[in-house]
mmCIF file of C-alpha atoms in Angstrom:
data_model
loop_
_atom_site.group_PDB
_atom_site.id
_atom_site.type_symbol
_atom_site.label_atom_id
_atom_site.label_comp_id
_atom_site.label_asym_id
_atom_site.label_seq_id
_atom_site.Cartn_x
_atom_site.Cartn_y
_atom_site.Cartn_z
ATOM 1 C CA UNK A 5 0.000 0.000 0.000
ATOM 2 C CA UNK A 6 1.423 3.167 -1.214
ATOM 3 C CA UNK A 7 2.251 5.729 1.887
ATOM 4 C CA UNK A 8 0.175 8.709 0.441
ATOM 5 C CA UNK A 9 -3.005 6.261 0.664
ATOM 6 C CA UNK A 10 -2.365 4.582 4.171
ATOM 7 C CA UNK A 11 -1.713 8.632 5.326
ATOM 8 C CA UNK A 12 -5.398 9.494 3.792
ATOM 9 C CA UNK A 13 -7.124 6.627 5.626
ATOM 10 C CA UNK A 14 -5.574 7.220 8.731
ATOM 11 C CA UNK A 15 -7.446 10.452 8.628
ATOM 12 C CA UNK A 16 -10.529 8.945 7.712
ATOM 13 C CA UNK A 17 -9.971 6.058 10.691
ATOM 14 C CA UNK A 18 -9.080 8.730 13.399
ATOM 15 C CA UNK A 19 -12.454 10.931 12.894
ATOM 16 C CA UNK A 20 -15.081 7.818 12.607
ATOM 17 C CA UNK A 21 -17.245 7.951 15.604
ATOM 18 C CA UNK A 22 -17.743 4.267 17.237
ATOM 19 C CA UNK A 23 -20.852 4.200 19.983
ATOM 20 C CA UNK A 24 -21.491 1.214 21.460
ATOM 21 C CA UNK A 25 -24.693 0.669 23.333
ATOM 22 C CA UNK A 26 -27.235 -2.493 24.336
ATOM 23 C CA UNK A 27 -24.935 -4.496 21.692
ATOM 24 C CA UNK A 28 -24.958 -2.092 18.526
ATOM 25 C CA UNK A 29 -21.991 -0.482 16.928
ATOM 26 C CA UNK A 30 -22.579 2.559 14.438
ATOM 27 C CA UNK A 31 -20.071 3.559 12.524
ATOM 28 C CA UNK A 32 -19.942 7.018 10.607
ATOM 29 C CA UNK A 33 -17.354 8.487 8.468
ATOM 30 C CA UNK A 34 -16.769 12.539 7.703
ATOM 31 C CA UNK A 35 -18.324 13.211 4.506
ATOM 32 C CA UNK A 36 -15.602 15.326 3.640
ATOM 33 C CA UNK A 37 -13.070 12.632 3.501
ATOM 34 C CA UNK A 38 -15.274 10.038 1.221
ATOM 35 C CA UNK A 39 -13.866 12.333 -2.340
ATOM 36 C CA UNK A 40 -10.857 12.250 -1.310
ATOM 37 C CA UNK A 41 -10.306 8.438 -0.999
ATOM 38 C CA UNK A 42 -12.476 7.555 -3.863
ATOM 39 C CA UNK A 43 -9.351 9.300 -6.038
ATOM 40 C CA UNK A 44 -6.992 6.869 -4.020
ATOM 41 C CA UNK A 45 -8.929 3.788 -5.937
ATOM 42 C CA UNK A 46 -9.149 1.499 -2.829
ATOM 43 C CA UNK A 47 -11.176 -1.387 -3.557
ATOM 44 C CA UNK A 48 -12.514 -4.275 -1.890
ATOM 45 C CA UNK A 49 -14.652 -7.278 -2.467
ATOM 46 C CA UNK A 50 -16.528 -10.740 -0.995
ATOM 47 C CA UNK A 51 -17.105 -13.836 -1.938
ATOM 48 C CA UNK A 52 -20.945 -15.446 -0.986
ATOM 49 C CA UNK A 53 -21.431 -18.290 0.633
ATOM 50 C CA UNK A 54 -24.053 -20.501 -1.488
ATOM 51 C CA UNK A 55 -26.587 -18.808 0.370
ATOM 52 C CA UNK A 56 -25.865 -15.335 -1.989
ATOM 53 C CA UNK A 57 -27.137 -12.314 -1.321
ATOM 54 C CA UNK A 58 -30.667 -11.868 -0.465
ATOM 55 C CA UNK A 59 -30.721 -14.594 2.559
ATOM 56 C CA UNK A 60 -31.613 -11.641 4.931
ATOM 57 C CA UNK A 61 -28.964 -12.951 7.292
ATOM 58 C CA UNK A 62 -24.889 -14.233 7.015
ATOM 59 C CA UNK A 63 -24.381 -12.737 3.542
ATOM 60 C CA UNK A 64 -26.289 -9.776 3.814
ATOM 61 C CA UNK A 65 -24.776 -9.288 7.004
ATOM 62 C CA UNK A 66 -21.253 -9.122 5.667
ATOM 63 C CA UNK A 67 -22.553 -7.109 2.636
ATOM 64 C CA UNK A 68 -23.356 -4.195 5.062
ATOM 65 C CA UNK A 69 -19.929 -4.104 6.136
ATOM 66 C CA UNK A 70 -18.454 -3.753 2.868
ATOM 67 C CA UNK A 71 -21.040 -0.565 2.696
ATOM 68 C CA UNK A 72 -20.007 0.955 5.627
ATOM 69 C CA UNK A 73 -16.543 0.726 3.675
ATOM 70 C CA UNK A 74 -17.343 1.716 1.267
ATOM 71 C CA UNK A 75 -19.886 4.488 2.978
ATOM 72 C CA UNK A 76 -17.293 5.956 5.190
ATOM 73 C CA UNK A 77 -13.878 6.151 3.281
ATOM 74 C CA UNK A 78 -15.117 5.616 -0.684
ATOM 75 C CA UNK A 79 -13.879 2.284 -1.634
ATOM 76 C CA UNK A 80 -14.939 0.733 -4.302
ATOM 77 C CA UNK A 81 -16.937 -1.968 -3.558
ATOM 78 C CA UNK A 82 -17.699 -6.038 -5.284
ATOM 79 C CA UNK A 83 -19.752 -9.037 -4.651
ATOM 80 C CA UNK A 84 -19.470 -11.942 -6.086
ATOM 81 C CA UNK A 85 -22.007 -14.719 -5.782
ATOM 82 C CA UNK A 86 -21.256 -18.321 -5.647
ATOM 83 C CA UNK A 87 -23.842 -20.911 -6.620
ATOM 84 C CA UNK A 88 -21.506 -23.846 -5.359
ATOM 85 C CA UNK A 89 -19.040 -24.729 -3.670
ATOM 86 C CA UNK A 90 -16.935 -25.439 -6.721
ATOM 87 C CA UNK A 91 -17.295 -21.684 -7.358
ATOM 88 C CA UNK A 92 -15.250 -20.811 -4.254
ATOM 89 C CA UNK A 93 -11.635 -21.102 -5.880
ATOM 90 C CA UNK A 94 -12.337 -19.615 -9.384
ATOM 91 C CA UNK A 95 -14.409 -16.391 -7.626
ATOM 92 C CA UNK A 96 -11.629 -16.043 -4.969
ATOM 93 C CA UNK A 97 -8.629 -16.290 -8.161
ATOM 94 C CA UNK A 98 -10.936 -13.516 -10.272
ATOM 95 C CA UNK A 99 -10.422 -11.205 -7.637
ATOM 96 C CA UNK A 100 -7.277 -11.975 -6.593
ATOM 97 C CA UNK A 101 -6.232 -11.741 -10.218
ATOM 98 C CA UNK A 102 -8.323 -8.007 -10.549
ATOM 99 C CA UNK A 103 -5.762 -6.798 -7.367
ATOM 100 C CA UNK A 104 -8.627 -5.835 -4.791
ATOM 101 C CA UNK A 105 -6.980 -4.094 -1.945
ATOM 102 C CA UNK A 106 -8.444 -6.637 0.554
ATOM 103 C CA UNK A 107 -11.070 -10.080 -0.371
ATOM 104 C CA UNK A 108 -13.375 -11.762 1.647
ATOM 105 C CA UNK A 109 -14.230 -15.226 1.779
ATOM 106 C CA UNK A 110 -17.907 -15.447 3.792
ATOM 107 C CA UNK A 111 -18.286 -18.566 5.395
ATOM 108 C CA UNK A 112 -16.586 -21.534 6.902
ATOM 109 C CA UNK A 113 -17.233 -23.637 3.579
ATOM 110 C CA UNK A 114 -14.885 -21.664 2.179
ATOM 111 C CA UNK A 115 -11.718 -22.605 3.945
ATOM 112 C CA UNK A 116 -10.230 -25.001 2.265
ATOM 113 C CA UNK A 117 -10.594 -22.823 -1.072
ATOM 114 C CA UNK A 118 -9.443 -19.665 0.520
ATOM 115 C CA UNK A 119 -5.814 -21.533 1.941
ATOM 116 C CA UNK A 120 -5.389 -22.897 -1.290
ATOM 117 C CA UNK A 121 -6.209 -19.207 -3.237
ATOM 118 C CA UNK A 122 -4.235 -17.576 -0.192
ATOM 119 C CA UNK A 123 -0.932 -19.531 -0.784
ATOM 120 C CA UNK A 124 -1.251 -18.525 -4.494
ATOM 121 C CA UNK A 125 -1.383 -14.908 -3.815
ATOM 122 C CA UNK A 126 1.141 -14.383 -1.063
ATOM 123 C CA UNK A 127 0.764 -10.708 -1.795
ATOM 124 C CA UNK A 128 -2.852 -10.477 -1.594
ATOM 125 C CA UNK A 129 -5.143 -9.740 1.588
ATOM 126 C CA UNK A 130 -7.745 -11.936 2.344
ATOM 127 C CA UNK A 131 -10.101 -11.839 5.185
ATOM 128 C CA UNK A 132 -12.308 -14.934 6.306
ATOM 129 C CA UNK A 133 -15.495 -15.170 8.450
ATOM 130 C CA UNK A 134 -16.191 -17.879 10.789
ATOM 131 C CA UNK A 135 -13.492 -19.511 9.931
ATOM 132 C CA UNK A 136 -9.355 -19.999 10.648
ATOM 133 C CA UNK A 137 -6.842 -19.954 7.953
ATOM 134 C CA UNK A 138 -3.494 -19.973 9.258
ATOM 135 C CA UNK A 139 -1.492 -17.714 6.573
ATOM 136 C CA UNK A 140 0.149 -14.355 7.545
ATOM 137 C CA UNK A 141 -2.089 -12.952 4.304
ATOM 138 C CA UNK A 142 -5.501 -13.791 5.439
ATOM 139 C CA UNK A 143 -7.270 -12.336 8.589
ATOM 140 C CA UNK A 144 -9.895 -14.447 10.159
ATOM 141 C CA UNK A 145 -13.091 -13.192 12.363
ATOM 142 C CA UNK A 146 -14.664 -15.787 14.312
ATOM 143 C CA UNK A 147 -17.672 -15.412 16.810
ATOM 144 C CA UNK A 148 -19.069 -16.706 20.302
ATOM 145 C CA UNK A 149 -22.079 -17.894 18.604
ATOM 146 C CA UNK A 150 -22.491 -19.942 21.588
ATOM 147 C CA UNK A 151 -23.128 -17.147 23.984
ATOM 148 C CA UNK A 152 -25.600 -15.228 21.507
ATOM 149 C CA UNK A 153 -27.660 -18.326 21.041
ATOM 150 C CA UNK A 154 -28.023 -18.673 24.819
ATOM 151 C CA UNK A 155 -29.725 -15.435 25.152
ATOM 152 C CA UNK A 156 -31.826 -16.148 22.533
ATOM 153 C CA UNK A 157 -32.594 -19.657 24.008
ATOM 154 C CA UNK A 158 -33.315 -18.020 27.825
ATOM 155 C CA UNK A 159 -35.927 -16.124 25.760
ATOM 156 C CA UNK A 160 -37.520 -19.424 24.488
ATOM 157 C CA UNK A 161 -37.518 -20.923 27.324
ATOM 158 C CA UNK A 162 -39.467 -18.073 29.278
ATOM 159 C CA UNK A 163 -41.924 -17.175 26.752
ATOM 160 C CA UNK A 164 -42.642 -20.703 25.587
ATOM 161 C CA UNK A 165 -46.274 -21.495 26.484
ATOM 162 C CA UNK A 166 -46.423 -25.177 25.441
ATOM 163 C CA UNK A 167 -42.987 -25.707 27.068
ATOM 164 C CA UNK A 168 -42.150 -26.938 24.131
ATOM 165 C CA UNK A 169 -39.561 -25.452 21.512
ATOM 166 C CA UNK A 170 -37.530 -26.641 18.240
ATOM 167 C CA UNK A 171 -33.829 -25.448 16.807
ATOM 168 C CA UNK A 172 -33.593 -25.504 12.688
ATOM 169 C CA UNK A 173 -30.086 -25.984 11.653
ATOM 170 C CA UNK A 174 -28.474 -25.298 8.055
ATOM 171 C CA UNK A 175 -25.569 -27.722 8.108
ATOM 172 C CA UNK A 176 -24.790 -30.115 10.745
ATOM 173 C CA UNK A 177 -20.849 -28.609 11.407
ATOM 174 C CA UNK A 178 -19.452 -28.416 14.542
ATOM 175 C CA UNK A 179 -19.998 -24.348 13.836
ATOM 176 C CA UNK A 180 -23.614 -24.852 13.657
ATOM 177 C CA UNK A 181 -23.774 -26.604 16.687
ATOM 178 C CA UNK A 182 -22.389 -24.331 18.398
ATOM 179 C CA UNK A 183 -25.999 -22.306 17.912
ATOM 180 C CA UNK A 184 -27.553 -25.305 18.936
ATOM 181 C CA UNK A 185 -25.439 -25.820 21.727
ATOM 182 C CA UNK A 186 -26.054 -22.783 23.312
ATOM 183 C CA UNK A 187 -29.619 -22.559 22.491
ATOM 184 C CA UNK A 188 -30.343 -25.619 24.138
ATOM 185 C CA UNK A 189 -28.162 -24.486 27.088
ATOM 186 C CA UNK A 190 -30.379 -20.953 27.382
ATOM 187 C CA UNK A 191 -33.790 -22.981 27.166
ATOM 188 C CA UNK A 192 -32.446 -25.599 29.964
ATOM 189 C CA UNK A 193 -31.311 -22.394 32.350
ATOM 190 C CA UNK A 194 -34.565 -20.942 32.275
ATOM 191 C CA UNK A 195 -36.942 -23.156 32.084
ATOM 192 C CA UNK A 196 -35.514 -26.729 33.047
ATOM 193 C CA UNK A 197 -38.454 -29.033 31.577
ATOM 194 C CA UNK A 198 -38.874 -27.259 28.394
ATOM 195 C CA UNK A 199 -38.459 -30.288 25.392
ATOM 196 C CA UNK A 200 -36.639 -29.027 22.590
ATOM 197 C CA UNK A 201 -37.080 -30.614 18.995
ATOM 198 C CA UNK A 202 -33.617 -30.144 16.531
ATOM 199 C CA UNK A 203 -33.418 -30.569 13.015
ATOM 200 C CA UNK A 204 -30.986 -30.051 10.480
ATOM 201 C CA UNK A 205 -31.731 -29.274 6.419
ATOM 202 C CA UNK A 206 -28.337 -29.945 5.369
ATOM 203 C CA UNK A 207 -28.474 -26.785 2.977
ATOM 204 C CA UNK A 208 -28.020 -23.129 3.700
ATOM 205 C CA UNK A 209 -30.145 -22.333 0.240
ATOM 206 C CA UNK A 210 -33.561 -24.275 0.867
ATOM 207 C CA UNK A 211 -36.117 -21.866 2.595
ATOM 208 C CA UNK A 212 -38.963 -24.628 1.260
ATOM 209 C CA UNK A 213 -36.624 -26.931 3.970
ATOM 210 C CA UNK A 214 -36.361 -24.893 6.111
ATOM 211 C CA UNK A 215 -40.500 -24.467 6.639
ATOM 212 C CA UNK A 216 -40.860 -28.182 6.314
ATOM 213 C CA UNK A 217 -38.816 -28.528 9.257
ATOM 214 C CA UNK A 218 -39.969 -25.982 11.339
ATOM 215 C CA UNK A 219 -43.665 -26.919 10.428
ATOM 216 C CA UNK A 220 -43.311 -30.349 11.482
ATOM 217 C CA UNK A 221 -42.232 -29.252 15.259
ATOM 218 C CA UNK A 222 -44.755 -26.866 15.208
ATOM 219 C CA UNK A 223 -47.445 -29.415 14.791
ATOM 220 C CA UNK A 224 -45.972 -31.702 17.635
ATOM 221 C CA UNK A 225 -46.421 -29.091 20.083
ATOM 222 C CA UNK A 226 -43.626 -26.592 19.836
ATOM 223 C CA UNK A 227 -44.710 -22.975 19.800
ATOM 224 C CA UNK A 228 -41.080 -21.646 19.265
ATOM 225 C CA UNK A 229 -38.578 -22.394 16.349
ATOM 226 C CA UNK A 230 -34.941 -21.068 16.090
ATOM 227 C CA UNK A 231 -32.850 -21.284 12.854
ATOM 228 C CA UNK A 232 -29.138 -20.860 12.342
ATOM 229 C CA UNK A 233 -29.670 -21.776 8.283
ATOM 230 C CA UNK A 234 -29.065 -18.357 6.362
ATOM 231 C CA UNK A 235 -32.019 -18.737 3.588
ATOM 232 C CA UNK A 236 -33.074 -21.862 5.103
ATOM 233 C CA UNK A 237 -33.964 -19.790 7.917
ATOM 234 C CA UNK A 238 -36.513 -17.826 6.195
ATOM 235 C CA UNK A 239 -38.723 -20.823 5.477
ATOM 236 C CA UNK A 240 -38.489 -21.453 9.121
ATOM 237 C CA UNK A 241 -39.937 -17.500 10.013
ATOM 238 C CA UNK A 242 -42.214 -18.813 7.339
ATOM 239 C CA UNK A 243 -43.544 -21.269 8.735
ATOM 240 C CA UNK A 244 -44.323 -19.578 11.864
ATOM 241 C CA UNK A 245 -46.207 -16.805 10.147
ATOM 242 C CA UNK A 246 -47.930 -19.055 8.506
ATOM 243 C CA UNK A 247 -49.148 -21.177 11.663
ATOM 244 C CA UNK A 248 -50.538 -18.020 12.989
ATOM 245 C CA UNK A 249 -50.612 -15.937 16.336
ATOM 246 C CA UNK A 250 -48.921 -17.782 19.455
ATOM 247 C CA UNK A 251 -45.839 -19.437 16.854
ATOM 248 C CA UNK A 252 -42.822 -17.663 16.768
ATOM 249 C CA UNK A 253 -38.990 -18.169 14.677
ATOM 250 C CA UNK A 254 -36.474 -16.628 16.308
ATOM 251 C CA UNK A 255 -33.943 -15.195 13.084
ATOM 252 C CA UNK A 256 -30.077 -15.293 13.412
ATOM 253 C CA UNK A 257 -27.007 -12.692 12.057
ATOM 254 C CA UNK A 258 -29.313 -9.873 11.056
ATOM 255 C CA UNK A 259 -32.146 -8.464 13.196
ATOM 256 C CA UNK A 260 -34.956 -10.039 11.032
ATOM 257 C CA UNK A 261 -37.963 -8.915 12.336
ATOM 258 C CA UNK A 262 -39.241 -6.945 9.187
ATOM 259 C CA UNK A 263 -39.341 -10.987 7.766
ATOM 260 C CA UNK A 264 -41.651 -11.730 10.555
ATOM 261 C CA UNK A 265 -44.289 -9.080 9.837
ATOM 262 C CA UNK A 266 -47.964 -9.587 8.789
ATOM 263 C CA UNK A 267 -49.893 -6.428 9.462
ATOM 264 C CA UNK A 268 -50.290 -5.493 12.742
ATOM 265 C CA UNK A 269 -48.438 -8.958 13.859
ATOM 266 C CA UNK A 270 -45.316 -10.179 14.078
ATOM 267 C CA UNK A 271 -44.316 -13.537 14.259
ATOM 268 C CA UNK A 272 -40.409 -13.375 15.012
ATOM 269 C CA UNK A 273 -39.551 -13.398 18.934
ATOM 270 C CA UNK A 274 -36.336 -12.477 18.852
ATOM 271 C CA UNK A 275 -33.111 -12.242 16.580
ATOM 272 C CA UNK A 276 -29.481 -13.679 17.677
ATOM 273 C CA UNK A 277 -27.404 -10.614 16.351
ATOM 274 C CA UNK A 278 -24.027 -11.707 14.979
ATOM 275 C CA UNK A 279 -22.344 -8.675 14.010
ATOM 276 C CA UNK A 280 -20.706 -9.962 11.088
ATOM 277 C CA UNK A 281 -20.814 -6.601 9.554
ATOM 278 C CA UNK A 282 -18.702 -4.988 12.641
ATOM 279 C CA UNK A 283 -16.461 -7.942 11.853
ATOM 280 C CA UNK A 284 -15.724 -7.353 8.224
ATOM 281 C CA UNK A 285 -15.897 -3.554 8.360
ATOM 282 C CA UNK A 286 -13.465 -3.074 11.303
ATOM 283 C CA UNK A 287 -10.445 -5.822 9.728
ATOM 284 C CA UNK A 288 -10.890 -4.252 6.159
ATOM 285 C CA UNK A 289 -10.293 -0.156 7.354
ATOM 286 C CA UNK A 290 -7.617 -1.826 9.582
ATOM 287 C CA UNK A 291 -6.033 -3.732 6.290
ATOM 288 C CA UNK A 292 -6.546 -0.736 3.964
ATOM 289 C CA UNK A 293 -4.706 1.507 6.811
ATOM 290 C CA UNK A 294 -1.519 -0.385 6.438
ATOM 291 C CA UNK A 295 -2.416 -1.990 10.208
ATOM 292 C CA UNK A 296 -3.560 -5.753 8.253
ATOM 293 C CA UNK A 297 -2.044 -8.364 10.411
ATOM 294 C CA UNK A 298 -2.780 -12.286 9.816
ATOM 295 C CA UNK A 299 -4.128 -14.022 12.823
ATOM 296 C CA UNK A 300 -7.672 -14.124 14.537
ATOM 297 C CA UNK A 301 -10.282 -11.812 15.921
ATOM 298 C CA UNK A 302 -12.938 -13.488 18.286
ATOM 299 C CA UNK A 303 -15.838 -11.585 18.957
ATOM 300 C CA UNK A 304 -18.414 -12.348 21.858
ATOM 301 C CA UNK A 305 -20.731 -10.821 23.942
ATOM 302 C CA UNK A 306 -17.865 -8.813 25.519
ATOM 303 C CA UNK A 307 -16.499 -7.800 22.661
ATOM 304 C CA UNK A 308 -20.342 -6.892 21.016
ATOM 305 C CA UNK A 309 -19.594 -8.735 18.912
ATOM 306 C CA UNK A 310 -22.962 -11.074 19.076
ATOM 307 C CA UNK A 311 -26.288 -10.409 21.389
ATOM 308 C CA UNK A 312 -29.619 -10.045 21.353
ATOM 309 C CA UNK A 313 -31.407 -7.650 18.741
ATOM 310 C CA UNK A 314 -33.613 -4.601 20.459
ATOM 311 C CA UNK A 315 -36.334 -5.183 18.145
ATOM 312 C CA UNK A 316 -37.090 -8.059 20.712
ATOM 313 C CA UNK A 317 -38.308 -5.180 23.000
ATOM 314 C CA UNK A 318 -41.574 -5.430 21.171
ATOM 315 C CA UNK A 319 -41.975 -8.993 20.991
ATOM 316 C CA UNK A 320 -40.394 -10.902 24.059
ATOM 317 C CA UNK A 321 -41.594 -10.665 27.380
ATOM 318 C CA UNK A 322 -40.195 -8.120 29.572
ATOM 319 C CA UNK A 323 -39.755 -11.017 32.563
ATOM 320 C CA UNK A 324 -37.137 -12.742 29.967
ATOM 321 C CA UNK A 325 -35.414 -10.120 28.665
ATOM 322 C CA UNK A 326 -34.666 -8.945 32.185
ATOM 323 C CA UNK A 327 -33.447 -12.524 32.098
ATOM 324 C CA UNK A 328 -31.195 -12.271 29.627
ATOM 325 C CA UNK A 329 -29.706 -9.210 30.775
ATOM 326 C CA UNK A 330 -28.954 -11.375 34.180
ATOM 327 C CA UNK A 331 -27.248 -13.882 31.984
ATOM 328 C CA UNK A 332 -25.511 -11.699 29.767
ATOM 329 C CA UNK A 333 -23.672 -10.086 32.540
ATOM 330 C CA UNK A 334 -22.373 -13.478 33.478
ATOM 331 C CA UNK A 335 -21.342 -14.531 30.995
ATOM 332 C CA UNK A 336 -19.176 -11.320 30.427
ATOM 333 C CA UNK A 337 -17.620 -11.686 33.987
ATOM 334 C CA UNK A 338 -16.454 -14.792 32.865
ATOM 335 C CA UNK A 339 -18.692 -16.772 36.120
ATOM 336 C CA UNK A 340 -21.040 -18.512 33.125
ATOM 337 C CA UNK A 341 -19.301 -20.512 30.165
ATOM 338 C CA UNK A 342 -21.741 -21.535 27.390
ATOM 339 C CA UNK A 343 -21.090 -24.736 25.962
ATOM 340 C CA UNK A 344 -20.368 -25.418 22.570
ATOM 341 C CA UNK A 345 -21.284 -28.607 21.571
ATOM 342 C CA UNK A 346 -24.714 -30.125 22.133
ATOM 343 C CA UNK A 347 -23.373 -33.448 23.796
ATOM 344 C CA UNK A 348 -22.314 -31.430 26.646
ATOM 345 C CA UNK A 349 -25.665 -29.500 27.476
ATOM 346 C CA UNK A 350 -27.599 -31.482 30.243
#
């Protein structure tokens, strides 16, 4: 990176304002600066996961940190959508090949394409989410999803009137169960008998799956559904809208309550935010500022990095989200320690 553009950005990086508050970051750039690094042509640029743009959730998600990039200092910006998994390599090489200033690869599918792209293009930065790749060019950004998914689970577990509730899963992945494993771990510390139904579509693309799935424990007595399926997950929100008042999904990465509305209703309890914009935004200005480091960044609830969304304010009860406000500061402190694989939740 030349010195006259790491100089510019440094400007831009020192004058964005950061407030952090009940688990949100917003980030916001001086307009002034935006012309001024558009001339330095910075660009940057993802990779999907199969789930592509559109899934309301992981993708999107790490879309809207590439606009607050591209929002706050000018870069340009690029998506590229993969349909497969054999598209991983060839998108990765494209860009790699076009010289973007930093690349994402979105998703842990991606891995083994991005080490193999990564030793390739020693020169190039890459950036990975929810994923490690151990190369001094690529920066991975992994989450607590564990701790997240509790919160959203002591919600369940309160507001659950059949005591009964049901977990929709994309892929079954030891990253994936670490939702489960902490949902299941939230509904057990709040409500002890609560049965929980799990289910895995073994796609994050199949939203008719995803309903299927989330229908079926609906009609054997569970009145709450959680996904962690990307597009899947918006058969599962669905499904609840279609079952009707007293069903509820609970949505994951994004706050995806506007998915859950019907008129004056709204059928989506509560949303397990996973900040995987905050994540891509904050390692890109960091890599197009000259600071890019390999290595790993692991965000939690202590780090904001993951939480419960405040659209749940309308929707939950206020007895459980004084609940998870108990837990959450627990958890923090380092006195509760979510677990991360189902086997070990009692």
């Amino acid at each position: 990176m030349a010195k006259n553009k790491s100089a510019m950005i440094v400007v831009a990086v020192l004058l964005v304002v950061v407030v952090v508050g009940a688990g949100f970051f917003i980030f916001r750039g001086p307009k002034e600066t935006e012309e001024i690094l558009t001339s330095a042509g910075l660009k940057v640029a993802m990779v999907t996961d199969v789930g592509g743009l559109g899934d309301k959730s992981f993708n999107d998600a790490a879309y809207d940190g590439l606009k607050m990039v591209e929002a706050e200092i000018g870069a340009e910006i690029k998506v590229v959508e993969s349909s497969k998994m054999e598209d991983y390599v060839p998108n990765l090489k494209s860009l790699a090949d076009q010289k973007y200033d930093m690349i994402w690869a979105i998703g842990f599918l991606m891995t083994d394409a991005l080490a193999e792209v990564a030793e390739m293009y020693p020169e190039q930065k890459f950036g990975i989410i929810d994923a490690v790749v151990e190369q001094d060019n690529v920066h991975s950004v992994v989450f607590k999803e564990e701790e997240g998914s509790f919160l959203v689970g002591v919600v369940a577990g309160i507001d659950s009137k059949s005591q009964k509730v049901g977990f929709v899963g994309g892929m079954e992945f030891p990253l994936i169960q670490k939702f489960e494993a902490g949902y299941l771990a939230g509904v057990k510390a709040a409500n002890p008998n609560a049965k929980i139904y799990t289910a895995y579509a073994g796609a994050f693309d199949d939203p008719a799956k995803g309903k299927e799935l989330a229908a079926s424990q609906f009609n054997i007595g569970a009145d709450i559904v959680y996904h962690a399926a990307g597009a899947t997950g918006l058969g599962v929100i669905g499904a609840a809208k279609e079952k009707g008042a007293g069903y509820w999904a609970i949505g994951v990465d994004k706050c995806q309550h506007a998915e859950g509305q019907v008129g004056e209703e709204n059928y989506v309890l509560a949303c397990m935010m996973k900040r995987v914009d905050v994540g891509v935004h904050k390692a890109t200005i960091e890599a197009l500022n000259g600071d890019f480091t390999g290595g790993v960044t692991e965000l939690g609830l202590a780090e904001d990095g993951v939480g419960v969304c405040e659209a749940a304010e309308e929707t939950a009860s206020a007895e459980a989200l004084a609940k998870v406000e108990e837990f959450k500061t627990k958890i923090v402190a380092g006195e509760f320690v979510v677990p991360t694989n189902p086997k070990d939740v009692n």
